[in-house]
PDB file of C-alpha atoms in Angstrom:
ATOM      1  CA  MET A   1     -20.254  17.219 -17.078  1.00  0.00           C
ATOM      2  CA  HIS A   2     -18.304  14.097 -15.971  1.00  0.00           C
ATOM      3  CA  ARG A   3     -15.657  14.827 -18.741  1.00  0.00           C
ATOM      4  CA  LYS A   4     -15.174  18.542 -17.658  1.00  0.00           C
ATOM      5  CA  ILE A   5     -14.585  17.175 -14.171  1.00  0.00           C
ATOM      6  CA  TYR A   6     -12.292  14.761 -15.426  1.00  0.00           C
ATOM      7  CA  ILE A   7     -10.201  17.220 -17.580  1.00  0.00           C
ATOM      8  CA  LEU A   8     -10.140  19.610 -14.722  1.00  0.00           C
ATOM      9  CA  ILE A   9      -8.633  17.071 -12.446  1.00  0.00           C
ATOM     10  CA  LEU A  10      -5.964  16.016 -14.909  1.00  0.00           C
ATOM     11  CA  VAL A  11      -4.969  19.586 -15.214  1.00  0.00           C
ATOM     12  CA  LEU A  12      -4.922  20.577 -11.658  1.00  0.00           C
ATOM     13  CA  PHE A  13      -3.442  17.385 -10.288  1.00  0.00           C
ATOM     14  CA  PRO A  14       0.056  17.897 -11.375  1.00  0.00           C
ATOM     15  CA  LEU A  15      -0.098  21.725  -9.680  1.00  0.00           C
ATOM     16  CA  LEU A  16      -1.541  20.393  -6.338  1.00  0.00           C
ATOM     17  CA  SER A  17       0.425  17.129  -5.974  1.00  0.00           C
ATOM     18  CA  PHE A  18       3.793  18.663  -6.646  1.00  0.00           C
ATOM     19  CA  SER A  19       3.537  21.912  -4.868  1.00  0.00           C
ATOM     20  CA  GLN A  20       6.192  22.322  -2.175  1.00  0.00           C
ATOM     21  CA  VAL A  21       4.975  22.973   1.318  1.00  0.00           C
ATOM     22  CA  TRP A  22       6.824  25.681   3.207  1.00  0.00           C
ATOM     23  CA  LYS A  23       7.335  26.276   6.791  1.00  0.00           C
ATOM     24  CA  THR A  24       8.352  29.722   8.521  1.00  0.00           C
ATOM     25  CA  PHE A  25      11.180  29.936  10.956  1.00  0.00           C
ATOM     26  CA  THR A  26      11.038  32.824  13.440  1.00  0.00           C
ATOM     27  CA  ASP A  27      14.670  33.536  15.169  1.00  0.00           C
ATOM     28  CA  THR A  28      14.319  33.122  18.997  1.00  0.00           C
ATOM     29  CA  ALA A  29      16.180  36.421  19.443  1.00  0.00           C
ATOM     30  CA  GLY A  30      13.720  37.937  17.155  1.00  0.00           C
ATOM     31  CA  LYS A  31      15.972  39.180  14.522  1.00  0.00           C
ATOM     32  CA  PHE A  32      14.569  37.689  11.505  1.00  0.00           C
ATOM     33  CA  THR A  33      12.040  35.248   9.940  1.00  0.00           C
ATOM     34  CA  ALA A  34      12.846  33.034   7.047  1.00  0.00           C
ATOM     35  CA  SER A  35      10.650  30.592   4.895  1.00  0.00           C
ATOM     36  CA  TYR A  36      11.917  27.070   4.038  1.00  0.00           C
ATOM     37  CA  PRO A  37      10.660  23.875   2.374  1.00  0.00           C
ATOM     38  CA  SER A  38       9.144  21.408   4.788  1.00  0.00           C
ATOM     39  CA  ASN A  39      11.659  18.612   3.540  1.00  0.00           C
ATOM     40  CA  TRP A  40      14.720  20.757   4.578  1.00  0.00           C
ATOM     41  CA  ILE A  41      16.183  20.330   7.937  1.00  0.00           C
ATOM     42  CA  ASN A  42      16.355  23.270  10.317  1.00  0.00           C
ATOM     43  CA  LYS A  43      18.990  23.339  13.155  1.00  0.00           C
ATOM     44  CA  ILE A  44      20.293  25.969  15.351  1.00  0.00           C
ATOM     45  CA  LYS A  45      23.856  25.807  16.237  1.00  0.00           C
ATOM     46  CA  GLU A  46      26.340  27.366  18.565  1.00  0.00           C
ATOM     47  CA  GLY A  47      26.257  31.098  18.542  1.00  0.00           C
ATOM     48  CA  ASN A  48      22.633  31.013  17.613  1.00  0.00           C
ATOM     49  CA  ARG A  49      23.381  30.421  13.932  1.00  0.00           C
ATOM     50  CA  VAL A  50      20.652  28.897  11.942  1.00  0.00           C
ATOM     51  CA  PHE A  51      21.150  26.070   9.261  1.00  0.00           C
ATOM     52  CA  PHE A  52      18.562  24.706   6.655  1.00  0.00           C
ATOM     53  CA  THR A  53      19.733  21.613   5.148  1.00  0.00           C
ATOM     54  CA  SER A  54      18.581  20.114   1.952  1.00  0.00           C
ATOM     55  CA  PRO A  55      17.241  16.576   1.494  1.00  0.00           C
ATOM     56  CA  ALA A  56      19.445  14.102  -0.207  1.00  0.00           C
ATOM     57  CA  ASP A  57      19.387  14.494  -3.973  1.00  0.00           C
ATOM     58  CA  SER A  58      20.252  10.723  -4.647  1.00  0.00           C
ATOM     59  CA  GLU A  59      20.909   7.525  -2.734  1.00  0.00           C
ATOM     60  CA  PRO A  60      24.704   7.889  -2.495  1.00  0.00           C
ATOM     61  CA  ASP A  61      24.557  11.805  -1.748  1.00  0.00           C
ATOM     62  CA  ASN A  62      27.185  12.602   0.891  1.00  0.00           C
ATOM     63  CA  PHE A  63      26.925  16.350   0.753  1.00  0.00           C
ATOM     64  CA  TYR A  64      23.743  18.240   1.825  1.00  0.00           C
ATOM     65  CA  GLU A  65      23.664  21.703   0.432  1.00  0.00           C
ATOM     66  CA  ASN A  66      22.945  24.218   3.295  1.00  0.00           C
ATOM     67  CA  ILE A  67      21.911  27.759   4.133  1.00  0.00           C
ATOM     68  CA  ASN A  68      23.785  29.220   7.337  1.00  0.00           C
ATOM     69  CA  ILE A  69      22.121  32.534   8.664  1.00  0.00           C
ATOM     70  CA  SER A  70      24.311  34.435  11.108  1.00  0.00           C
ATOM     71  CA  VAL A  71      23.636  37.838  12.897  1.00  0.00           C
ATOM     72  CA  SER A  72      26.184  39.699  14.670  1.00  0.00           C
ATOM     73  CA  GLU A  73      25.427  42.844  16.595  1.00  0.00           C
ATOM     74  CA  LYS A  74      27.954  45.653  17.326  1.00  0.00           C
ATOM     75  CA  GLU A  75      27.289  49.095  17.732  1.00  0.00           C
ATOM     76  CA  VAL A  76      29.970  49.824  15.271  1.00  0.00           C
ATOM     77  CA  PHE A  77      27.870  48.280  12.657  1.00  0.00           C
ATOM     78  CA  SER A  78      25.331  51.306  12.786  1.00  0.00           C
ATOM     79  CA  GLY A  79      27.422  53.425  10.388  1.00  0.00           C
ATOM     80  CA  MET A  80      28.763  50.794   7.941  1.00  0.00           C
ATOM     81  CA  THR A  81      27.470  50.031   4.270  1.00  0.00           C
ATOM     82  CA  VAL A  82      27.982  46.574   2.710  1.00  0.00           C
ATOM     83  CA  LYS A  83      30.417  48.291   0.293  1.00  0.00           C
ATOM     84  CA  ASP A  84      32.879  48.865   3.533  1.00  0.00           C
ATOM     85  CA  LEU A  85      33.011  45.121   3.645  1.00  0.00           C
ATOM     86  CA  PHE A  86      35.063  44.662   0.255  1.00  0.00           C
ATOM     87  CA  PRO A  87      37.782  43.833  -0.316  1.00  0.00           C
ATOM     88  CA  THR A  88      38.418  42.868   3.329  1.00  0.00           C
ATOM     89  CA  ILE A  89      35.901  39.999   3.048  1.00  0.00           C
ATOM     90  CA  THR A  90      37.365  38.597  -0.380  1.00  0.00           C
ATOM     91  CA  ASN A  91      40.881  38.780   0.592  1.00  0.00           C
ATOM     92  CA  SER A  92      40.137  36.802   3.975  1.00  0.00           C
ATOM     93  CA  ILE A  93      37.960  34.109   2.129  1.00  0.00           C
ATOM     94  CA  LYS A  94      40.510  33.629  -0.651  1.00  0.00           C
ATOM     95  CA  LYS A  95      43.106  32.415   1.986  1.00  0.00           C
ATOM     96  CA  GLU A  96      40.798  29.644   3.043  1.00  0.00           C
ATOM     97  CA  PHE A  97      40.386  28.081  -0.429  1.00  0.00           C
ATOM     98  CA  THR A  98      42.619  26.023  -2.723  1.00  0.00           C
ATOM     99  CA  GLY A  99      41.703  26.804  -6.486  1.00  0.00           C
ATOM    100  CA  TYR A 100      39.775  29.819  -5.435  1.00  0.00           C
ATOM    101  CA  GLU A 101      37.639  31.598  -8.104  1.00  0.00           C
ATOM    102  CA  GLU A 102      35.715  34.476  -7.537  1.00  0.00           C
ATOM    103  CA  GLU A 103      32.496  34.163  -9.636  1.00  0.00           C
ATOM    104  CA  GLY A 104      30.834  37.691  -8.923  1.00  0.00           C
ATOM    105  CA  ILE A 105      29.983  40.678  -6.541  1.00  0.00           C
ATOM    106  CA  ARG A 106      26.703  42.475  -6.922  1.00  0.00           C
ATOM    107  CA  TYR A 107      24.746  44.972  -4.945  1.00  0.00           C
ATOM    108  CA  PHE A 108      20.959  44.781  -4.509  1.00  0.00           C
ATOM    109  CA  LYS A 109      18.213  45.795  -2.161  1.00  0.00           C
ATOM    110  CA  TRP A 110      17.457  43.218   0.336  1.00  0.00           C
ATOM    111  CA  ASN A 111      14.538  44.118   2.848  1.00  0.00           C
ATOM    112  CA  ASN A 112      14.678  47.522   0.825  1.00  0.00           C
ATOM    113  CA  ILE A 113      18.303  47.995   2.493  1.00  0.00           C
ATOM    114  CA  ASP A 114      21.576  47.934   0.409  1.00  0.00           C
ATOM    115  CA  GLY A 115      22.735  44.215   0.476  1.00  0.00           C
ATOM    116  CA  ALA A 116      25.543  42.552  -1.288  1.00  0.00           C
ATOM    117  CA  GLU A 117      25.873  38.996  -3.044  1.00  0.00           C
ATOM    118  CA  PHE A 118      29.270  37.577  -3.195  1.00  0.00           C
ATOM    119  CA  ILE A 119      29.717  34.121  -5.184  1.00  0.00           C
ATOM    120  CA  TYR A 120      33.021  32.026  -5.042  1.00  0.00           C
ATOM    121  CA  SER A 121      34.173  28.614  -5.427  1.00  0.00           C
ATOM    122  CA  GLY A 122      37.049  26.458  -4.542  1.00  0.00           C
ATOM    123  CA  TYR A 123      38.343  23.620  -2.519  1.00  0.00           C
ATOM    124  CA  ASN A 124      38.168  24.415   1.305  1.00  0.00           C
ATOM    125  CA  LYS A 125      41.626  23.775   2.760  1.00  0.00           C
ATOM    126  CA  ASN A 126      39.927  21.768   5.609  1.00  0.00           C
ATOM    127  CA  ASN A 127      38.639  19.441   3.096  1.00  0.00           C
ATOM    128  CA  GLU A 128      39.935  19.378  -0.513  1.00  0.00           C
ATOM    129  CA  SER A 129      38.141  16.423  -1.596  1.00  0.00           C
ATOM    130  CA  LEU A 130      35.154  18.429  -2.832  1.00  0.00           C
ATOM    131  CA  LYS A 131      34.822  21.575  -4.773  1.00  0.00           C
ATOM    132  CA  ILE A 132      32.064  23.957  -3.280  1.00  0.00           C
ATOM    133  CA  ARG A 133      30.466  27.086  -4.676  1.00  0.00           C
ATOM    134  CA  THR A 134      29.255  29.439  -1.997  1.00  0.00           C
ATOM    135  CA  THR A 135      26.655  32.275  -2.407  1.00  0.00           C
ATOM    136  CA  GLN A 136      26.927  34.906   0.414  1.00  0.00           C
ATOM    137  CA  TRP A 137      24.578  37.669   1.136  1.00  0.00           C
ATOM    138  CA  PHE A 138      25.493  40.619   3.355  1.00  0.00           C
ATOM    139  CA  CYS A 139      23.473  43.241   4.863  1.00  0.00           C
ATOM    140  CA  PHE A 140      23.684  45.846   7.911  1.00  0.00           C
ATOM    141  CA  TYR A 141      20.334  46.576   9.556  1.00  0.00           C
ATOM    142  CA  ARG A 142      20.140  48.459  12.646  1.00  0.00           C
ATOM    143  CA  SER A 143      23.354  47.714  14.563  1.00  0.00           C
ATOM    144  CA  ARG A 144      23.480  44.209  13.007  1.00  0.00           C
ATOM    145  CA  LEU A 145      25.336  42.403  10.289  1.00  0.00           C
ATOM    146  CA  TYR A 146      23.340  39.766   8.490  1.00  0.00           C
ATOM    147  CA  VAL A 147      25.261  37.049   6.729  1.00  0.00           C
ATOM    148  CA  VAL A 148      23.389  34.200   4.756  1.00  0.00           C
ATOM    149  CA  THR A 149      25.646  31.628   3.451  1.00  0.00           C
ATOM    150  CA  PHE A 150      24.686  29.138   0.681  1.00  0.00           C
ATOM    151  CA  VAL A 151      26.870  26.104   0.126  1.00  0.00           C
ATOM    152  CA  ALA A 152      26.742  23.707  -2.543  1.00  0.00           C
ATOM    153  CA  THR A 153      28.862  21.384  -4.715  1.00  0.00           C
ATOM    154  CA  ALA A 154      30.320  23.258  -7.536  1.00  0.00           C
ATOM    155  CA  ASP A 155      29.225  20.913 -10.055  1.00  0.00           C
ATOM    156  CA  LYS A 156      25.367  20.834  -9.098  1.00  0.00           C
ATOM    157  CA  ASN A 157      23.050  23.346  -9.198  1.00  0.00           C
ATOM    158  CA  ILE A 158      19.894  21.501  -8.238  1.00  0.00           C
ATOM    159  CA  TYR A 159      19.102  23.506  -5.164  1.00  0.00           C
ATOM    160  CA  ASN A 160      19.914  26.994  -6.350  1.00  0.00           C
ATOM    161  CA  GLU A 161      16.652  28.104  -7.078  1.00  0.00           C
ATOM    162  CA  THR A 162      15.352  27.026  -3.785  1.00  0.00           C
ATOM    163  CA  ALA A 163      18.285  28.633  -1.963  1.00  0.00           C
ATOM    164  CA  SER A 164      17.490  31.920  -3.686  1.00  0.00           C
ATOM    165  CA  LYS A 165      13.699  31.560  -2.589  1.00  0.00           C
ATOM    166  CA  ILE A 166      14.772  31.013   1.179  1.00  0.00           C
ATOM    167  CA  MET A 167      17.376  33.602   1.228  1.00  0.00           C
ATOM    168  CA  SER A 168      15.002  36.230  -0.528  1.00  0.00           C
ATOM    169  CA  SER A 169      12.519  35.110   2.115  1.00  0.00           C
ATOM    170  CA  ILE A 170      14.590  36.488   5.189  1.00  0.00           C
ATOM    171  CA  VAL A 171      12.725  39.585   6.840  1.00  0.00           C
ATOM    172  CA  PHE A 172      14.778  41.386   9.166  1.00  0.00           C
ATOM    173  CA  LYS A 173      13.251  42.410  12.625  1.00  0.00           C
TER     174      LYS A 173
END
């Protein structure tokens, strides 16, 4: 009997000790909710933009991957689709980067609504010391444009899976 308990503990301990605890964020304006890991930092910045920032992935880490959620509300958005955003978005972003590389655009369902994912990389003209990769999700819901941006260093993908889970957890209100 003791042996069975010991084996059960050995099997379950890794699952229990390494499971990630997630929190739920609710936008104060009531426009969305999102789930994020408890070891990420949540901040609200000017314009009611919400940021989730990763923990350091090593001791000398001086770049924290982050997710930025922005919601803009305009009556003109009511009749728009995400396909209406391209190529205007790609052309304007291209101007802000040195060594700009478009990695892909895909259309998908987000909250059962048409969404778009745009991935690109390059050196931001304001800081050309670090090449970054940006993944942006766009969606129109009611008269709002939801833009979620994940920024990471181009040479690392340590938080890609977590970022995807956070982005997928966003529910429009």
